[in-house]
PDB file of C-alpha atoms in Angstrom:
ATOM      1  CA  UNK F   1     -67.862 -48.002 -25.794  1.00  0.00           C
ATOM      2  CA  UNK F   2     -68.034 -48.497 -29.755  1.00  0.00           C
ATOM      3  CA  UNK F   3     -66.527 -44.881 -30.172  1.00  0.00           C
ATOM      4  CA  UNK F   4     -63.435 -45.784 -27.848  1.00  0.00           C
ATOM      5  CA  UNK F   5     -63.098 -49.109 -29.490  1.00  0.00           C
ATOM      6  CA  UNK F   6     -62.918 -47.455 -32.744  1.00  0.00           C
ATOM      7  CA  UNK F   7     -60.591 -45.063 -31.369  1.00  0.00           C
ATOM      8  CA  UNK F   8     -58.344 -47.498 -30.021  1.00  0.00           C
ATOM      9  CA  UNK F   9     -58.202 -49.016 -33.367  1.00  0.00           C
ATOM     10  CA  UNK F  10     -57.170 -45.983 -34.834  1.00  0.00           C
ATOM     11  CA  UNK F  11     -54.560 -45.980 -31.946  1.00  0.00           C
ATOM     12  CA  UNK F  12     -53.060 -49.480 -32.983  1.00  0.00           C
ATOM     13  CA  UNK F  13     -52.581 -49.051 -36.498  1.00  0.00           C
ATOM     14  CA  UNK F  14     -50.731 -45.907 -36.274  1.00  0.00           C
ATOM     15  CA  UNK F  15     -48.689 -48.070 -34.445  1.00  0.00           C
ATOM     16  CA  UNK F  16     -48.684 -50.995 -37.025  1.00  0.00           C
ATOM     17  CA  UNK F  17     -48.294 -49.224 -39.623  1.00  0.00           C
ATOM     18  CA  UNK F  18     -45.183 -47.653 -38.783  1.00  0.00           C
ATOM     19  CA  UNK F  19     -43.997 -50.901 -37.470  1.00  0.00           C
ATOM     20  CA  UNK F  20     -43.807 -49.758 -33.864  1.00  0.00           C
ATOM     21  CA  UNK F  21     -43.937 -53.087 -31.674  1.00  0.00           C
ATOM     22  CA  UNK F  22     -46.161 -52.852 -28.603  1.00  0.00           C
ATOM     23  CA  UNK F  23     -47.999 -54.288 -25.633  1.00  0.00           C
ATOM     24  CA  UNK F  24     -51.822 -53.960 -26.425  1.00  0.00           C
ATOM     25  CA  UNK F  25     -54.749 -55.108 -24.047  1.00  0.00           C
ATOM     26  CA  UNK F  26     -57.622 -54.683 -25.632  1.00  0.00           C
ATOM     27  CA  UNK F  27     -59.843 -55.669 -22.875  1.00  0.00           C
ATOM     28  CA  UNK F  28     -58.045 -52.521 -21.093  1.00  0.00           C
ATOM     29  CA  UNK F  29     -58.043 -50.767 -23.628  1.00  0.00           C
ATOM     30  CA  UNK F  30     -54.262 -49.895 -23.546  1.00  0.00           C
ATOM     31  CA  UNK F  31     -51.239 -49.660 -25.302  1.00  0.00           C
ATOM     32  CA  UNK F  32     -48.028 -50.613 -23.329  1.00  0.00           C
ATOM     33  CA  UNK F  33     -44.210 -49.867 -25.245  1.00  0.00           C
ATOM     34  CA  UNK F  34     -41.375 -47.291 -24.993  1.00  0.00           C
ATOM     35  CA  UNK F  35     -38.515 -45.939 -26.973  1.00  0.00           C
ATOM     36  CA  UNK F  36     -34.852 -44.973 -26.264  1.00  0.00           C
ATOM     37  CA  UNK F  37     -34.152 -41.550 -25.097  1.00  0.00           C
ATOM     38  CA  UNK F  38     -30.610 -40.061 -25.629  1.00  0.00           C
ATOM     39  CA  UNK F  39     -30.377 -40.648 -21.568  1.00  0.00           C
ATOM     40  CA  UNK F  40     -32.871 -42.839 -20.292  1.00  0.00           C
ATOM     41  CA  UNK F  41     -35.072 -45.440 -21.861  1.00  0.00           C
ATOM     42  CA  UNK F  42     -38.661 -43.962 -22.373  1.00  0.00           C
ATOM     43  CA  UNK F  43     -41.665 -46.277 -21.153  1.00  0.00           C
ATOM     44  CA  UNK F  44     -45.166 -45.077 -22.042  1.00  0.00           C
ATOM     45  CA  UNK F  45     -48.489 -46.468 -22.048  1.00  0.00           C
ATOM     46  CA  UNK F  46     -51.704 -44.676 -24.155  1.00  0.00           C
ATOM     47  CA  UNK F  47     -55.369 -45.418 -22.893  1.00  0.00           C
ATOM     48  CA  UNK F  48     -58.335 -44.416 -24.360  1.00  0.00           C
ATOM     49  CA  UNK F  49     -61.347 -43.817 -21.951  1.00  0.00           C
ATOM     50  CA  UNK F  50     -64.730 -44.481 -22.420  1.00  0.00           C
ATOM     51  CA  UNK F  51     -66.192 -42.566 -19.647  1.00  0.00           C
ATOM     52  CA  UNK F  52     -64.537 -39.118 -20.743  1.00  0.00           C
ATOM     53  CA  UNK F  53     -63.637 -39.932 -23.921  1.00  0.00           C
ATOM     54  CA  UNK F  54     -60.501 -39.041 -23.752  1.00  0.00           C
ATOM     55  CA  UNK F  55     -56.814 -40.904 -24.714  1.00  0.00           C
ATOM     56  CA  UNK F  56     -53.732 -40.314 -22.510  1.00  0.00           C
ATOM     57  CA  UNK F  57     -50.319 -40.661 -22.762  1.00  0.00           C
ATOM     58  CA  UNK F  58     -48.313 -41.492 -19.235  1.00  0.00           C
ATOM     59  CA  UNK F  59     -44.342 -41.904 -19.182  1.00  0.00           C
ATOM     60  CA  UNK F  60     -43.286 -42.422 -15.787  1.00  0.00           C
ATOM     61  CA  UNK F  61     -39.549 -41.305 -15.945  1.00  0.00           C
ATOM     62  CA  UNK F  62     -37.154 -44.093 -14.286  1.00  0.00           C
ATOM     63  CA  UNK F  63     -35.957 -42.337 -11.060  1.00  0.00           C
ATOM     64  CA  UNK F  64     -37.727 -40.255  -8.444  1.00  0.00           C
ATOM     65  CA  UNK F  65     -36.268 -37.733  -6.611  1.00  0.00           C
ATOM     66  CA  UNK F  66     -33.828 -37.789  -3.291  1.00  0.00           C
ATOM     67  CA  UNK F  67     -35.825 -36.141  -0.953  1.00  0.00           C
ATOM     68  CA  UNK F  68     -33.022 -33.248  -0.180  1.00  0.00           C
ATOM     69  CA  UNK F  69     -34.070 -32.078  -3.553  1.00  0.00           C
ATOM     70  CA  UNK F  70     -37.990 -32.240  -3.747  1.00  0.00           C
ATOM     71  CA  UNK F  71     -38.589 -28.449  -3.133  1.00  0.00           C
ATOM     72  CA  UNK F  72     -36.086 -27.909  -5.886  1.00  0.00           C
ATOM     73  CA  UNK F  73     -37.510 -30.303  -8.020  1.00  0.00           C
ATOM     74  CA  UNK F  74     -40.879 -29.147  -7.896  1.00  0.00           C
ATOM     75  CA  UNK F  75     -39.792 -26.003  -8.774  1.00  0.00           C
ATOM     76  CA  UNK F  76     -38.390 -27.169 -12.057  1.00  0.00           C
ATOM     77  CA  UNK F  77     -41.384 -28.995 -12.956  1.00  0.00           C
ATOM     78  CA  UNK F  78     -42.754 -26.017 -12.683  1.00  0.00           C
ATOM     79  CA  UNK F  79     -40.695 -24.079 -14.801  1.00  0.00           C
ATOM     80  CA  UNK F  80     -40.406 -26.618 -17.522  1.00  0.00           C
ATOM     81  CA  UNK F  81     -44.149 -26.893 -17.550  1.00  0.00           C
ATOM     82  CA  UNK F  82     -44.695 -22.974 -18.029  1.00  0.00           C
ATOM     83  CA  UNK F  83     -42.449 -23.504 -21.545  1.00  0.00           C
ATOM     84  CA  UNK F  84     -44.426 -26.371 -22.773  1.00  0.00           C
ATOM     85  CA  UNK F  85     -46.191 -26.092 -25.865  1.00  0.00           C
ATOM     86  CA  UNK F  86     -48.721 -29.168 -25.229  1.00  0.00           C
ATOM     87  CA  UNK F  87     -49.081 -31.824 -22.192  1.00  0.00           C
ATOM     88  CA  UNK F  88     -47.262 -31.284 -18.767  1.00  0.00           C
ATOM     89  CA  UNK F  89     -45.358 -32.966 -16.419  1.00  0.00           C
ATOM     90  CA  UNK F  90     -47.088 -34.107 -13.045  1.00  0.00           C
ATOM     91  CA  UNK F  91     -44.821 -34.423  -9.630  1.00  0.00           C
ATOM     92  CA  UNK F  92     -45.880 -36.366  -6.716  1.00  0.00           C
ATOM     93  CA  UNK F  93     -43.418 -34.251  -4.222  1.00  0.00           C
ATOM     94  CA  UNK F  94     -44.534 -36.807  -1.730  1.00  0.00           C
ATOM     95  CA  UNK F  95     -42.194 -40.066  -3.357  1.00  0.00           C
ATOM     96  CA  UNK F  96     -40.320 -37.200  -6.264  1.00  0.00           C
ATOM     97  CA  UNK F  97     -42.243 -39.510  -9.006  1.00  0.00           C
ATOM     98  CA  UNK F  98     -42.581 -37.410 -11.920  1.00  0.00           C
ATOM     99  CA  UNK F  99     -44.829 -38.509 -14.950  1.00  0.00           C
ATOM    100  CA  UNK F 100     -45.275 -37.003 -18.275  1.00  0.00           C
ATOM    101  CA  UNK F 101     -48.864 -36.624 -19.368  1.00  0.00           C
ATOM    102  CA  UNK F 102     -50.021 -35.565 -22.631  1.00  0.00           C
ATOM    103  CA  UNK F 103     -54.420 -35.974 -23.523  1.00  0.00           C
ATOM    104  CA  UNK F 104     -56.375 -35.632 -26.459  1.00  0.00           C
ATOM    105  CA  UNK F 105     -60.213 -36.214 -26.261  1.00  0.00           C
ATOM    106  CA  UNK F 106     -62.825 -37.789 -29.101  1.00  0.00           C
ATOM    107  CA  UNK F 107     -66.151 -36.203 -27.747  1.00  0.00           C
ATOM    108  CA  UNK F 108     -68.000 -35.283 -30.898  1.00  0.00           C
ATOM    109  CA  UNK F 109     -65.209 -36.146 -33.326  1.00  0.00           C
ATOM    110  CA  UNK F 110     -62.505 -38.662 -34.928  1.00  0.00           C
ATOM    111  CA  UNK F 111     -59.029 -38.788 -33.800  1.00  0.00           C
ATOM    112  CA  UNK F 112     -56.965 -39.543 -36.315  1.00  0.00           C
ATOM    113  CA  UNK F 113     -53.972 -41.515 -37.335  1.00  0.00           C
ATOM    114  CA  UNK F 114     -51.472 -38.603 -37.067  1.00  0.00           C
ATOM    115  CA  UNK F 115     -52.747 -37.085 -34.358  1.00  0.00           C
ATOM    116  CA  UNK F 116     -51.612 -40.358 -32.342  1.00  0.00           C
ATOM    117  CA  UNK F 117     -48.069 -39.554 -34.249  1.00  0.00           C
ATOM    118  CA  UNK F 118     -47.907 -36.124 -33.148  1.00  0.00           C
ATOM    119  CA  UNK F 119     -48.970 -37.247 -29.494  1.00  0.00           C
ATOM    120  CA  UNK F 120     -46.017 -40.145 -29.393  1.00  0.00           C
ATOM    121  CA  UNK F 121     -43.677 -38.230 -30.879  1.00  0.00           C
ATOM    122  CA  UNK F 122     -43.851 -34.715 -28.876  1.00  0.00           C
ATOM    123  CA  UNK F 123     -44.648 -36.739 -25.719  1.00  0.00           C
ATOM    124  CA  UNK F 124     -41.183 -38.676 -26.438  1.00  0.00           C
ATOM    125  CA  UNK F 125     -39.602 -35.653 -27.404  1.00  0.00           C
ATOM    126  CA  UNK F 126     -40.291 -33.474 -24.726  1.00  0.00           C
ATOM    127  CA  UNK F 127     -39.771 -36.255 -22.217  1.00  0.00           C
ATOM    128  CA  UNK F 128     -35.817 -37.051 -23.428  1.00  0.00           C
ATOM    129  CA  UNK F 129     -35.718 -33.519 -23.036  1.00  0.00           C
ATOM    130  CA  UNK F 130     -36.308 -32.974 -19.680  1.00  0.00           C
ATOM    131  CA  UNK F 131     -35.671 -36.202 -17.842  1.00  0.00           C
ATOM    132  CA  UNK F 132     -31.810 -36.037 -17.480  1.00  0.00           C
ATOM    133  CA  UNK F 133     -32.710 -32.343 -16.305  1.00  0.00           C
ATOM    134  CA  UNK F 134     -34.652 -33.248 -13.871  1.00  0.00           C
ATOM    135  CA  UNK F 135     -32.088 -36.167 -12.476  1.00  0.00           C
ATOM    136  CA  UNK F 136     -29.638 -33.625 -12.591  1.00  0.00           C
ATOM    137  CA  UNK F 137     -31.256 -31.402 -10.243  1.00  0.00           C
ATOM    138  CA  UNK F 138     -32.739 -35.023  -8.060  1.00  0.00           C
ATOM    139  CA  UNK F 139     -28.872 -35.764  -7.504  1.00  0.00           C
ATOM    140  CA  UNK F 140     -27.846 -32.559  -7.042  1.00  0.00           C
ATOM    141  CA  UNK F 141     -25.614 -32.241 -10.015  1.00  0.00           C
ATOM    142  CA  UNK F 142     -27.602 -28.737 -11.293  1.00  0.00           C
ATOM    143  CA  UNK F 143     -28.960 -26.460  -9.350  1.00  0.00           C
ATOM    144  CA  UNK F 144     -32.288 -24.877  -9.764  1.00  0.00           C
ATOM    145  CA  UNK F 145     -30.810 -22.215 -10.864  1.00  0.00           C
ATOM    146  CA  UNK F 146     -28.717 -23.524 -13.924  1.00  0.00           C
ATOM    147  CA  UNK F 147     -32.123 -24.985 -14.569  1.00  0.00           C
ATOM    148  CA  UNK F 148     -33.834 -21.702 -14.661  1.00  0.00           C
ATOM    149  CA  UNK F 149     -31.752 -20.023 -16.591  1.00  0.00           C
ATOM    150  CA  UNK F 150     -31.376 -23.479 -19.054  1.00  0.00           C
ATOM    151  CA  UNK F 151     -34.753 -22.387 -19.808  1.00  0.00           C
TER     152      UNK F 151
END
């Protein structure tokens, strides 16, 4: 537990430092806050876990998709995550909830300031860049195909 206290630490004053304004339970050991995407506001929380040491970024993106379109959508989760460079995106086909999900563990070492950065930012990045996509396709406004070849 001292290591993921210490690690949530490191977490919060990334966050302080670069006057990010935030949620925190400590007790929890999460960070609650979002930004604004180009499209859609972008809600995230970060945990760190004790048991497997690891710290997680969710972003549950604000819509889920209409049921028509599930098939399709799962599809271009699947696409988009083929492309990505680092975390995925996780769809529920049951509801069409999609969340973004990027992890980072601390066994045996010291996660650092900017490596929290690089995990908001790219996390935020690659979310604004695929949600309207993917409420496109959820509305039926792109096909799979555009998507496909999008990509």
């Amino acid at each position: 537990m001292t290591k993921a206290k210490e690690t949530f630490a490191t977490l919060c004053n990334m966050l302080d430092s670069r006057g990010w304004h935030y949620e925190k339970k400590e007790d929890e050991l999460l960070i609650k806050s979002g930004v604004k995407g180009d499209d859609f506001p972008i809600d995230f929380i970060m945990t760190v876990d004790p048991q497997s040491e690891i710290v997680t970024f969710l972003s549950l993106l604000p819509f889920k998709a209409d049921e028509a379109k599930r098939i399709d959508m799962a599809v271009a989760v699947c696409v988009a995550n083929y492309g990505l460079k680092d975390g995925s995106f996780d769809y529920k086909v049951e509801d069409g909830s999609i969340i973004f999900r990027l992890t980072s563990s601390y066994r045996g070492s010291t996660l650092s300031e900017d490596l929290f950065e690089y995990m908001l930012m790219v996390s935020a990045t690659t979310v604004d860049e695929y949600n309207d996509k993917f409420f496109m396709i959820s509305k039926g406004a792109m096909s799979i195909q555009q998507f496909i070849e999008s990509e």
